Amino acid sequence: MTRVIYGNELAKRIKDEMAIEIKDIVAKGNRRPCLCVILVGEDPASVSYVKGKDKACKENDKFTV
């Protein structure tokens, strides 16, 4: 049986779950998690990947508490 997976819907669900986990972490008195990246060199694919991660973090204001 074939199962169609819609990436946008799956990503939204994962981001929503992460937002809840982050709120729980902060509510317990812990620091809010963050994403740190070390980019070695300037490979265009790597730079694009890092920019995408940065954009995703900034766009999703659910991660700010």
Tab-separated table of N, CA and C in Angstrom:
chain	number	residue	atom	x	y	z
A	1	MET	N	0.841	-1.173	0.000
A	1	MET	CA	0.000	0.000	0.000
A	1	MET	C	0.894	1.247	0.000
A	2	THR	N	0.534	2.193	-0.808
A	2	THR	CA	1.285	3.439	-0.915
A	2	THR	C	0.780	4.442	0.111
A	3	ARG	N	1.718	5.137	0.719
A	3	ARG	CA	1.361	6.162	1.699
A	3	ARG	C	2.010	7.478	1.264
A	4	VAL	N	1.199	8.483	1.065
A	4	VAL	CA	1.698	9.785	0.649
A	4	VAL	C	2.021	10.601	1.895
A	5	ILE	N	3.220	11.131	1.933
A	5	ILE	CA	3.644	11.969	3.050
A	5	ILE	C	3.848	13.376	2.522
A	6	TYR	N	3.147	14.326	3.087
A	6	TYR	CA	3.272	15.719	2.696
A	6	TYR	C	4.281	16.394	3.610
A	7	GLY	N	5.401	16.797	3.024
A	7	GLY	CA	6.500	17.355	3.800
A	7	GLY	C	6.132	18.583	4.600
A	8	ASN	N	5.340	19.484	4.018
A	8	ASN	CA	4.966	20.710	4.734
A	8	ASN	C	4.138	20.407	5.973
A	9	GLU	N	3.206	19.467	5.843
A	9	GLU	CA	2.373	19.096	6.995
A	9	GLU	C	3.209	18.422	8.080
A	10	LEU	N	4.108	17.560	7.675
A	10	LEU	CA	4.975	16.872	8.635
A	10	LEU	C	5.894	17.867	9.338
A	11	ALA	N	6.477	18.796	8.570
A	11	ALA	CA	7.352	19.811	9.164
A	11	ALA	C	6.601	20.670	10.165
A	12	LYS	N	5.369	21.057	9.834
A	12	LYS	CA	4.569	21.879	10.749
A	12	LYS	C	4.302	21.124	12.041
A	13	ARG	N	3.968	19.842	11.925
A	13	ARG	CA	3.696	19.041	13.119
A	13	ARG	C	4.946	18.926	13.994
A	14	ILE	N	6.083	18.705	13.369
A	14	ILE	CA	7.331	18.596	14.131
A	14	ILE	C	7.659	19.919	14.813
A	15	LYS	N	7.498	21.038	14.101
A	15	LYS	CA	7.770	22.350	14.692
A	15	LYS	C	6.824	22.651	15.846
A	16	ASP	N	5.557	22.269	15.702
A	16	ASP	CA	4.597	22.469	16.797
A	16	ASP	C	4.994	21.663	18.032
A	17	GLU	N	5.430	20.425	17.817
A	17	GLU	CA	5.862	19.580	18.935
A	17	GLU	C	7.108	20.159	19.596
A	18	MET	N	8.024	20.666	18.783
A	18	MET	CA	9.241	21.269	19.331
A	18	MET	C	8.905	22.506	20.157
A	19	ALA	N	7.944	23.298	19.691
A	19	ALA	CA	7.555	24.501	20.433
A	19	ALA	C	7.043	24.127	21.823
A	20	ILE	N	6.270	23.061	21.900
A	20	ILE	CA	5.748	22.613	23.195
A	20	ILE	C	6.898	22.145	24.094
A	21	GLU	N	7.817	21.377	23.524
A	21	GLU	CA	8.963	20.899	24.305
A	21	GLU	C	9.814	22.059	24.811
A	22	ILE	N	10.020	23.052	23.970
A	22	ILE	CA	10.826	24.213	24.364
A	22	ILE	C	10.144	24.977	25.490
A	23	LYS	N	8.844	25.156	25.396
A	23	LYS	CA	8.113	25.847	26.469
A	23	LYS	C	8.231	25.079	27.779
A	24	ASP	N	8.172	23.747	27.706
A	24	ASP	CA	8.330	22.925	28.911
A	24	ASP	C	9.727	23.078	29.510
A	25	ILE	N	10.731	23.089	28.655
A	25	ILE	CA	12.115	23.243	29.120
A	25	ILE	C	12.285	24.573	29.847
A	26	VAL	N	11.784	25.638	29.237
A	26	VAL	CA	11.912	26.976	29.822
A	26	VAL	C	11.086	27.084	31.101
A	27	ALA	N	9.902	26.469	31.111
A	27	ALA	CA	9.044	26.517	32.296
A	27	ALA	C	9.704	25.849	33.502
A	28	LYS	N	10.595	24.898	33.250
A	28	LYS	CA	11.308	24.213	34.331
A	28	LYS	C	12.515	25.007	34.815
A	29	GLY	N	12.712	26.192	34.242
A	29	GLY	CA	13.807	27.046	34.687
A	29	GLY	C	15.102	26.871	33.911
A	30	ASN	N	15.049	26.101	32.856
A	30	ASN	CA	16.244	25.887	32.042
A	30	ASN	C	16.338	26.940	30.940
A	31	ARG	N	17.525	27.092	30.396
A	31	ARG	CA	17.714	28.030	29.290
A	31	ARG	C	17.025	27.505	28.038
A	32	ARG	N	16.597	28.454	27.213
A	32	ARG	CA	15.967	28.095	25.945
A	32	ARG	C	17.018	27.505	25.017
A	33	PRO	N	16.747	26.363	24.370
A	33	PRO	CA	17.700	25.774	23.436
A	33	PRO	C	17.966	26.718	22.263
A	34	CYS	N	19.138	26.582	21.685
A	34	CYS	CA	19.461	27.390	20.513
A	34	CYS	C	20.222	26.521	19.516
A	35	LEU	N	20.335	27.029	18.314
A	35	LEU	CA	21.064	26.326	17.270
A	35	LEU	C	22.364	27.065	17.007
A	36	CYS	N	23.473	26.351	17.103
A	36	CYS	CA	24.787	26.922	16.805
A	36	CYS	C	25.373	26.148	15.632
A	37	VAL	N	26.008	26.870	14.737
A	37	VAL	CA	26.572	26.243	13.547
A	37	VAL	C	28.019	26.671	13.389
A	38	ILE	N	28.869	25.723	13.057
A	38	ILE	CA	30.252	26.025	12.700
A	38	ILE	C	30.392	25.632	11.230
A	39	LEU	N	30.655	26.614	10.408
A	39	LEU	CA	30.780	26.390	8.976
A	39	LEU	C	32.251	26.511	8.604
A	40	VAL	N	32.809	25.435	8.098
A	40	VAL	CA	34.215	25.435	7.700
A	40	VAL	C	34.261	25.543	6.182
A	41	GLY	N	34.887	26.587	5.698
A	41	GLY	CA	34.959	26.800	4.260
A	41	GLY	C	33.728	27.543	3.758
A	42	GLU	N	33.648	27.656	2.459
A	42	GLU	CA	32.529	28.389	1.866
A	42	GLU	C	31.891	27.599	0.742
A	43	ASP	N	31.719	26.314	0.943
A	43	ASP	CA	31.051	25.483	-0.046
A	43	ASP	C	29.638	26.011	-0.246
A	44	PRO	N	29.240	26.344	-1.472
A	44	PRO	CA	27.921	26.944	-1.710
A	44	PRO	C	26.756	26.119	-1.157
A	45	ALA	N	26.835	24.808	-1.255
A	45	ALA	CA	25.758	23.967	-0.727
A	45	ALA	C	25.675	24.072	0.792
A	46	SER	N	26.818	24.103	1.451
A	46	SER	CA	26.843	24.213	2.909
A	46	SER	C	26.338	25.581	3.360
A	47	VAL	N	26.758	26.623	2.663
A	47	VAL	CA	26.300	27.979	2.994
A	47	VAL	C	24.791	28.070	2.831
A	48	SER	N	24.271	27.511	1.754
A	48	SER	CA	22.827	27.528	1.512
A	48	SER	C	22.081	26.770	2.613
A	49	TYR	N	22.617	25.628	3.026
A	49	TYR	CA	22.003	24.832	4.087
A	49	TYR	C	21.936	25.622	5.390
A	50	VAL	N	23.027	26.261	5.749
A	50	VAL	CA	23.080	27.035	6.989
A	50	VAL	C	22.117	28.219	6.917
A	51	LYS	N	22.061	28.887	5.779
A	51	LYS	CA	21.119	30.008	5.616
A	51	LYS	C	19.684	29.532	5.774
A	52	GLY	N	19.389	28.346	5.250
A	52	GLY	CA	18.042	27.789	5.382
A	52	GLY	C	17.679	27.508	6.834
A	53	LYS	N	18.630	26.973	7.589
A	53	LYS	CA	18.384	26.703	9.011
A	53	LYS	C	18.174	28.005	9.775
A	54	ASP	N	18.988	29.007	9.463
A	54	ASP	CA	18.862	30.311	10.109
A	54	ASP	C	17.493	30.921	9.809
A	55	LYS	N	17.091	30.855	8.569
A	55	LYS	CA	15.791	31.412	8.164
A	55	LYS	C	14.647	30.686	8.866
A	56	ALA	N	14.728	29.369	8.934
A	56	ALA	CA	13.671	28.590	9.586
A	56	ALA	C	13.544	28.952	11.058
A	57	CYS	N	14.671	29.144	11.738
A	57	CYS	CA	14.642	29.508	13.156
A	57	CYS	C	14.048	30.906	13.346
A	58	LYS	N	14.407	31.829	12.485
A	58	LYS	CA	13.908	33.199	12.615
A	58	LYS	C	12.433	33.317	12.257
A	59	GLU	N	11.987	32.536	11.278
A	59	GLU	CA	10.586	32.607	10.841
A	59	GLU	C	9.632	32.018	11.865
A	60	ASN	N	10.080	31.031	12.583
A	60	ASN	CA	9.189	30.341	13.513
A	60	ASN	C	9.255	30.992	14.880
A	61	ASP	N	8.426	32.001	15.085
A	61	ASP	CA	8.460	32.740	16.352
A	61	ASP	C	7.874	31.937	17.501
A	62	LYS	N	7.363	30.738	17.232
A	62	LYS	CA	6.875	29.891	18.311
A	62	LYS	C	8.013	29.449	19.224
A	63	PHE	N	9.248	29.539	18.723
A	63	PHE	CA	10.380	29.109	19.518
A	63	PHE	C	10.846	30.198	20.486
A	64	THR	N	10.320	31.392	20.349
A	64	THR	CA	10.689	32.432	21.298
A	64	THR	C	9.714	32.397	22.461
A	65	VAL	N	10.227	32.559	23.627
A	65	VAL	CA	9.391	32.485	24.832
A	65	VAL	C	9.423	33.817	25.540
